[in-house]
Amino acid sequence: AQSVTQLGSHVSVSEGALVLLRCNYSSSVPPYLFWYVQYPNQGLQLLLKYTTGATLVKGINGFEAEFKKSETSFHLTKPSAHMSDAAEYFCAVSEENFNKFYFGSGTKLNVKP
Amino acid sequence: DTGVSQDPRHKITKRGQNVTFRCDPISEHNRLYWYRQTLGQGPEFLTYFQNEAQLEKSRLLSDRFSAERPKGSFSTLEIQRTEQGDSAMYLCASTPTSGTYNEQFFGPGTRLTVL
């Protein structure tokens, strides 16, 4: 079975600072990797995904993530945090047939003014 | 924008009662997933449908849980004889037709509280 580890259940940054949310996965097959964002009382929204091709993927709202196979990582970054980025972020991995998605436990991002 | 909808948004019930949740996926999405999310955790896969066929069920889905998707459109998730441990957010997601299963669209969830 696949698993996802998100280091840091809470991350706090100042507005304008770099955002780095960590995600490591375990997979016996080439994974498909995703980042989702969840705002309070809302469903999850896809930020970005890696399936094949370029390992640096860009998503919405200025976020990007890099797939590093040797490190089994898919960390999420944003150069400059905005107050509106405050939310919970989930990393997820799927097998090739997309029958099941495995989610990490989430990281709550707090952005300080 | 007719996204994934779930009903009800909140449900409070007493232990031992049965509850049923409904999910309406985005029109023509042929895959539908159910997840459970407890406080401080990410969504946990419960089951998924391709059209009306239920193709996989998690071991988390005990005999008290049943899901259906008649006619391959909306889906229902029923929990019988609810227990306090069933208290969670139940999420539904759907994905577009074949070839693009990799993007899931989530509904807002149904929050269940079992007293």
PDB file of N, CA, C and O in Angstrom, chain A residues 34 36 38 41-46 49 51 88 90 97-106, chain B residues 9-10 31 33 35 37 40-43 45 48 56 91 95 101-108:
ATOM      1  N   PHE A  34      -0.224  14.680  -6.020  1.00  0.00           N
ATOM      2  CA  PHE A  34      -1.164  15.797  -6.043  1.00  0.00           C
ATOM      3  C   PHE A  34      -1.004  16.641  -4.782  1.00  0.00           C
ATOM      4  O   PHE A  34      -0.631  16.137  -3.728  1.00  0.00           O
ATOM      5  N   TYR A  36      -3.634  19.302  -2.732  1.00  0.00           N
ATOM      6  CA  TYR A  36      -4.957  19.890  -2.622  1.00  0.00           C
ATOM      7  C   TYR A  36      -4.947  20.936  -1.506  1.00  0.00           C
ATOM      8  O   TYR A  36      -4.191  20.824  -0.534  1.00  0.00           O
ATOM      9  N   GLN A  38      -7.621  23.017   1.202  1.00  0.00           N
ATOM     10  CA  GLN A  38      -8.964  23.003   1.784  1.00  0.00           C
ATOM     11  C   GLN A  38      -9.148  24.230   2.651  1.00  0.00           C
ATOM     12  O   GLN A  38      -8.442  24.408   3.650  1.00  0.00           O
ATOM     13  N   ASN A  41     -14.743  24.807   5.905  1.00  0.00           N
ATOM     14  CA  ASN A  41     -16.102  24.492   5.473  1.00  0.00           C
ATOM     15  C   ASN A  41     -16.242  24.359   3.956  1.00  0.00           C
ATOM     16  O   ASN A  41     -17.338  24.540   3.411  1.00  0.00           O
ATOM     17  N   GLN A  42     -15.160  24.036   3.309  1.00  0.00           N
ATOM     18  CA  GLN A  42     -15.212  23.820   1.864  1.00  0.00           C
ATOM     19  C   GLN A  42     -14.580  22.484   1.514  1.00  0.00           C
ATOM     20  O   GLN A  42     -13.853  21.891   2.320  1.00  0.00           O
ATOM     21  N   GLY A  43     -14.859  22.006   0.322  1.00  0.00           N
ATOM     22  CA  GLY A  43     -14.239  20.778  -0.150  1.00  0.00           C
ATOM     23  C   GLY A  43     -12.805  21.017  -0.579  1.00  0.00           C
ATOM     24  O   GLY A  43     -12.320  22.141  -0.595  1.00  0.00           O
ATOM     25  N   LEU A  44     -12.120  19.955  -0.910  1.00  0.00           N
ATOM     26  CA  LEU A  44     -10.736  20.057  -1.351  1.00  0.00           C
ATOM     27  C   LEU A  44     -10.689  20.553  -2.796  1.00  0.00           C
ATOM     28  O   LEU A  44     -11.502  20.167  -3.630  1.00  0.00           O
ATOM     29  N   GLN A  45      -9.702  21.391  -3.065  1.00  0.00           N
ATOM     30  CA  GLN A  45      -9.516  21.932  -4.411  1.00  0.00           C
ATOM     31  C   GLN A  45      -8.117  21.564  -4.890  1.00  0.00           C
ATOM     32  O   GLN A  45      -7.140  21.737  -4.156  1.00  0.00           O
ATOM     33  N   LEU A  46      -8.018  21.079  -6.120  1.00  0.00           N
ATOM     34  CA  LEU A  46      -6.724  20.677  -6.650  1.00  0.00           C
ATOM     35  C   LEU A  46      -5.850  21.902  -6.907  1.00  0.00           C
ATOM     36  O   LEU A  46      -6.262  22.851  -7.582  1.00  0.00           O
ATOM     37  N   LYS A  49      -0.714  18.889  -9.935  1.00  0.00           N
ATOM     38  CA  LYS A  49      -0.535  17.438 -10.001  1.00  0.00           C
ATOM     39  C   LYS A  49       0.677  17.107 -10.848  1.00  0.00           C
ATOM     40  O   LYS A  49       1.062  17.853 -11.752  1.00  0.00           O
ATOM     41  N   THR A  51       1.880  13.821 -13.096  1.00  0.00           N
ATOM     42  CA  THR A  51       1.586  12.484 -13.615  1.00  0.00           C
ATOM     43  C   THR A  51       2.778  11.980 -14.422  1.00  0.00           C
ATOM     44  O   THR A  51       3.367  10.959 -14.100  1.00  0.00           O
ATOM     45  N   GLU A  88      -5.621  24.662   4.821  1.00  0.00           N
ATOM     46  CA  GLU A  88      -4.983  23.369   5.073  1.00  0.00           C
ATOM     47  C   GLU A  88      -4.627  22.741   3.732  1.00  0.00           C
ATOM     48  O   GLU A  88      -5.425  22.769   2.789  1.00  0.00           O
ATOM     49  N   PHE A  90      -3.137  19.387   1.589  1.00  0.00           N
ATOM     50  CA  PHE A  90      -3.003  17.937   1.619  1.00  0.00           C
ATOM     51  C   PHE A  90      -2.223  17.456   0.402  1.00  0.00           C
ATOM     52  O   PHE A  90      -2.516  17.837  -0.723  1.00  0.00           O
ATOM     53  N   ASN A  97      -3.704   3.402 -11.987  1.00  0.00           N
ATOM     54  CA  ASN A  97      -5.074   3.294 -12.470  1.00  0.00           C
ATOM     55  C   ASN A  97      -6.036   4.254 -11.777  1.00  0.00           C
ATOM     56  O   ASN A  97      -7.226   4.251 -12.085  1.00  0.00           O
ATOM     57  N   PHE A  98      -5.526   5.053 -10.852  1.00  0.00           N
ATOM     58  CA  PHE A  98      -6.332   6.047 -10.143  1.00  0.00           C
ATOM     59  C   PHE A  98      -7.540   5.440  -9.453  1.00  0.00           C
ATOM     60  O   PHE A  98      -8.563   6.095  -9.287  1.00  0.00           O
ATOM     61  N   ASN A  99      -7.436   4.186  -9.067  1.00  0.00           N
ATOM     62  CA  ASN A  99      -8.547   3.582  -8.340  1.00  0.00           C
ATOM     63  C   ASN A  99      -8.627   4.079  -6.912  1.00  0.00           C
ATOM     64  O   ASN A  99      -9.698   4.146  -6.329  1.00  0.00           O
ATOM     65  N   LYS A 100      -7.477   4.387  -6.343  1.00  0.00           N
ATOM     66  CA  LYS A 100      -7.440   4.838  -4.956  1.00  0.00           C
ATOM     67  C   LYS A 100      -6.453   5.984  -4.815  1.00  0.00           C
ATOM     68  O   LYS A 100      -5.415   6.002  -5.473  1.00  0.00           O
ATOM     69  N   PHE A 101      -6.831   6.908  -3.972  1.00  0.00           N
ATOM     70  CA  PHE A 101      -5.960   8.029  -3.655  1.00  0.00           C
ATOM     71  C   PHE A 101      -5.636   7.962  -2.167  1.00  0.00           C
ATOM     72  O   PHE A 101      -6.520   7.734  -1.340  1.00  0.00           O
ATOM     73  N   TYR A 102      -4.377   8.174  -1.841  1.00  0.00           N
ATOM     74  CA  TYR A 102      -3.944   8.164  -0.450  1.00  0.00           C
ATOM     75  C   TYR A 102      -3.513   9.576  -0.084  1.00  0.00           C
ATOM     76  O   TYR A 102      -2.688  10.183  -0.771  1.00  0.00           O
ATOM     77  N   PHE A 103      -4.066  10.082   1.001  1.00  0.00           N
ATOM     78  CA  PHE A 103      -3.797  11.452   1.421  1.00  0.00           C
ATOM     79  C   PHE A 103      -2.904  11.484   2.653  1.00  0.00           C
ATOM     80  O   PHE A 103      -2.978  10.602   3.520  1.00  0.00           O
ATOM     81  N   GLY A 104      -2.090  12.519   2.740  1.00  0.00           N
ATOM     82  CA  GLY A 104      -1.365  12.791   3.966  1.00  0.00           C
ATOM     83  C   GLY A 104      -2.303  13.382   5.003  1.00  0.00           C
ATOM     84  O   GLY A 104      -3.479  13.651   4.726  1.00  0.00           O
ATOM     85  N   SER A 105      -1.774  13.611   6.183  1.00  0.00           N
ATOM     86  CA  SER A 105      -2.608  14.094   7.290  1.00  0.00           C
ATOM     87  C   SER A 105      -2.824  15.603   7.256  1.00  0.00           C
ATOM     88  O   SER A 105      -3.560  16.137   8.074  1.00  0.00           O
ATOM     89  N   GLY A 106      -2.180  16.273   6.318  1.00  0.00           N
ATOM     90  CA  GLY A 106      -2.435  17.690   6.133  1.00  0.00           C
ATOM     91  C   GLY A 106      -1.481  18.603   6.880  1.00  0.00           C
ATOM     92  O   GLY A 106      -0.929  18.237   7.922  1.00  0.00           O
TER      93      GLY A 106
ATOM     94  N   ARG B   9     -25.454  18.879   4.644  1.00  0.00           N
ATOM     95  CA  ARG B   9     -24.126  19.370   4.978  1.00  0.00           C
ATOM     96  C   ARG B   9     -23.753  18.983   6.407  1.00  0.00           C
ATOM     97  O   ARG B   9     -22.568  18.787   6.711  1.00  0.00           O
ATOM     98  N   HIS B  10     -24.739  18.903   7.241  1.00  0.00           N
ATOM     99  CA  HIS B  10     -24.512  18.532   8.639  1.00  0.00           C
ATOM    100  C   HIS B  10     -25.598  17.548   9.072  1.00  0.00           C
ATOM    101  O   HIS B  10     -26.752  17.687   8.667  1.00  0.00           O
ATOM    102  N   ARG B  31     -16.734   8.368 -12.619  1.00  0.00           N
ATOM    103  CA  ARG B  31     -16.169   7.811 -11.397  1.00  0.00           C
ATOM    104  C   ARG B  31     -16.582   8.665 -10.201  1.00  0.00           C
ATOM    105  O   ARG B  31     -16.561   9.888 -10.264  1.00  0.00           O
ATOM    106  N   TYR B  33     -16.141   8.782  -5.840  1.00  0.00           N
ATOM    107  CA  TYR B  33     -15.401   8.285  -4.677  1.00  0.00           C
ATOM    108  C   TYR B  33     -16.047   8.789  -3.395  1.00  0.00           C
ATOM    109  O   TYR B  33     -16.544   9.907  -3.332  1.00  0.00           O
ATOM    110  N   TYR B  35     -14.958   9.337   0.714  1.00  0.00           N
ATOM    111  CA  TYR B  35     -13.868   9.396   1.673  1.00  0.00           C
ATOM    112  C   TYR B  35     -14.428   9.753   3.051  1.00  0.00           C
ATOM    113  O   TYR B  35     -15.469  10.376   3.170  1.00  0.00           O
ATOM    114  N   GLN B  37     -13.099  11.774   6.552  1.00  0.00           N
ATOM    115  CA  GLN B  37     -12.041  12.622   7.095  1.00  0.00           C
ATOM    116  C   GLN B  37     -12.341  12.932   8.551  1.00  0.00           C
ATOM    117  O   GLN B  37     -13.365  13.544   8.869  1.00  0.00           O
ATOM    118  N   GLY B  40      -8.004  16.422  12.083  1.00  0.00           N
ATOM    119  CA  GLY B  40      -6.559  16.330  12.080  1.00  0.00           C
ATOM    120  C   GLY B  40      -5.983  15.297  11.134  1.00  0.00           C
ATOM    121  O   GLY B  40      -4.768  15.045  11.147  1.00  0.00           O
ATOM    122  N   GLN B  41      -6.834  14.717  10.323  1.00  0.00           N
ATOM    123  CA  GLN B  41      -6.378  13.696   9.378  1.00  0.00           C
ATOM    124  C   GLN B  41      -6.767  14.070   7.954  1.00  0.00           C
ATOM    125  O   GLN B  41      -7.670  14.878   7.717  1.00  0.00           O
ATOM    126  N   GLY B  42      -6.092  13.461   7.017  1.00  0.00           N
ATOM    127  CA  GLY B  42      -6.490  13.629   5.632  1.00  0.00           C
ATOM    128  C   GLY B  42      -7.627  12.685   5.288  1.00  0.00           C
ATOM    129  O   GLY B  42      -7.959  11.781   6.053  1.00  0.00           O
ATOM    130  N   PRO B  43      -8.228  12.880   4.141  1.00  0.00           N
ATOM    131  CA  PRO B  43      -9.301  11.978   3.704  1.00  0.00           C
ATOM    132  C   PRO B  43      -8.800  10.541   3.585  1.00  0.00           C
ATOM    133  O   PRO B  43      -7.689  10.304   3.110  1.00  0.00           O
ATOM    134  N   PHE B  45      -9.772   6.859   1.976  1.00  0.00           N
ATOM    135  CA  PHE B  45     -10.588   6.248   0.930  1.00  0.00           C
ATOM    136  C   PHE B  45     -11.558   5.237   1.539  1.00  0.00           C
ATOM    137  O   PHE B  45     -11.181   4.402   2.370  1.00  0.00           O
ATOM    138  N   TYR B  48     -15.209   3.353  -4.256  1.00  0.00           N
ATOM    139  CA  TYR B  48     -15.427   4.118  -5.463  1.00  0.00           C
ATOM    140  C   TYR B  48     -16.278   3.337  -6.462  1.00  0.00           C
ATOM    141  O   TYR B  48     -16.353   2.107  -6.426  1.00  0.00           O
ATOM    142  N   GLU B  56     -14.369  -1.041  -5.753  1.00  0.00           N
ATOM    143  CA  GLU B  56     -13.428  -1.280  -4.663  1.00  0.00           C
ATOM    144  C   GLU B  56     -13.980  -0.714  -3.371  1.00  0.00           C
ATOM    145  O   GLU B  56     -14.624   0.341  -3.359  1.00  0.00           O
ATOM    146  N   LEU B  91     -16.710  12.847   2.622  1.00  0.00           N
ATOM    147  CA  LEU B  91     -16.469  13.593   1.392  1.00  0.00           C
ATOM    148  C   LEU B  91     -16.770  12.732   0.177  1.00  0.00           C
ATOM    149  O   LEU B  91     -16.502  11.535   0.172  1.00  0.00           O
ATOM    150  N   THR B  95     -14.688  12.209 -10.860  1.00  0.00           N
ATOM    151  CA  THR B  95     -13.647  12.483 -11.848  1.00  0.00           C
ATOM    152  C   THR B  95     -14.234  12.402 -13.249  1.00  0.00           C
ATOM    153  O   THR B  95     -15.214  11.698 -13.488  1.00  0.00           O
ATOM    154  N   TYR B 101      -8.738  10.459 -15.340  1.00  0.00           N
ATOM    155  CA  TYR B 101      -9.175  10.143 -13.992  1.00  0.00           C
ATOM    156  C   TYR B 101      -8.357  10.847 -12.929  1.00  0.00           C
ATOM    157  O   TYR B 101      -8.646  10.724 -11.758  1.00  0.00           O
ATOM    158  N   ASN B 102      -7.290  11.534 -13.332  1.00  0.00           N
ATOM    159  CA  ASN B 102      -6.370  11.985 -12.308  1.00  0.00           C
ATOM    160  C   ASN B 102      -6.775  13.277 -11.635  1.00  0.00           C
ATOM    161  O   ASN B 102      -6.047  13.761 -10.786  1.00  0.00           O
ATOM    162  N   GLU B 103      -7.864  13.867 -11.988  1.00  0.00           N
ATOM    163  CA  GLU B 103      -8.292  15.067 -11.284  1.00  0.00           C
ATOM    164  C   GLU B 103      -9.626  14.813 -10.605  1.00  0.00           C
ATOM    165  O   GLU B 103     -10.631  14.568 -11.264  1.00  0.00           O
ATOM    166  N   GLN B 104      -9.619  14.863  -9.298  1.00  0.00           N
ATOM    167  CA  GLN B 104     -10.829  14.656  -8.523  1.00  0.00           C
ATOM    168  C   GLN B 104     -11.438  16.005  -8.155  1.00  0.00           C
ATOM    169  O   GLN B 104     -10.734  16.915  -7.740  1.00  0.00           O
ATOM    170  N   PHE B 105     -12.733  16.084  -8.267  1.00  0.00           N
ATOM    171  CA  PHE B 105     -13.478  17.273  -7.874  1.00  0.00           C
ATOM    172  C   PHE B 105     -14.277  16.899  -6.627  1.00  0.00           C
ATOM    173  O   PHE B 105     -15.091  15.990  -6.658  1.00  0.00           O
ATOM    174  N   PHE B 106     -14.014  17.620  -5.553  1.00  0.00           N
ATOM    175  CA  PHE B 106     -14.618  17.272  -4.278  1.00  0.00           C
ATOM    176  C   PHE B 106     -15.857  18.117  -3.983  1.00  0.00           C
ATOM    177  O   PHE B 106     -15.928  19.300  -4.318  1.00  0.00           O
ATOM    178  N   GLY B 107     -16.784  17.487  -3.305  1.00  0.00           N
ATOM    179  CA  GLY B 107     -17.912  18.206  -2.754  1.00  0.00           C
ATOM    180  C   GLY B 107     -17.549  18.822  -1.417  1.00  0.00           C
ATOM    181  O   GLY B 107     -16.454  18.595  -0.902  1.00  0.00           O
ATOM    182  N   PRO B 108     -18.470  19.590  -0.814  1.00  0.00           N
ATOM    183  CA  PRO B 108     -18.179  20.283   0.442  1.00  0.00           C
ATOM    184  C   PRO B 108     -18.201  19.367   1.657  1.00  0.00           C
ATOM    185  O   PRO B 108     -17.759  19.751   2.731  1.00  0.00           O
TER     186      PRO B 108
END
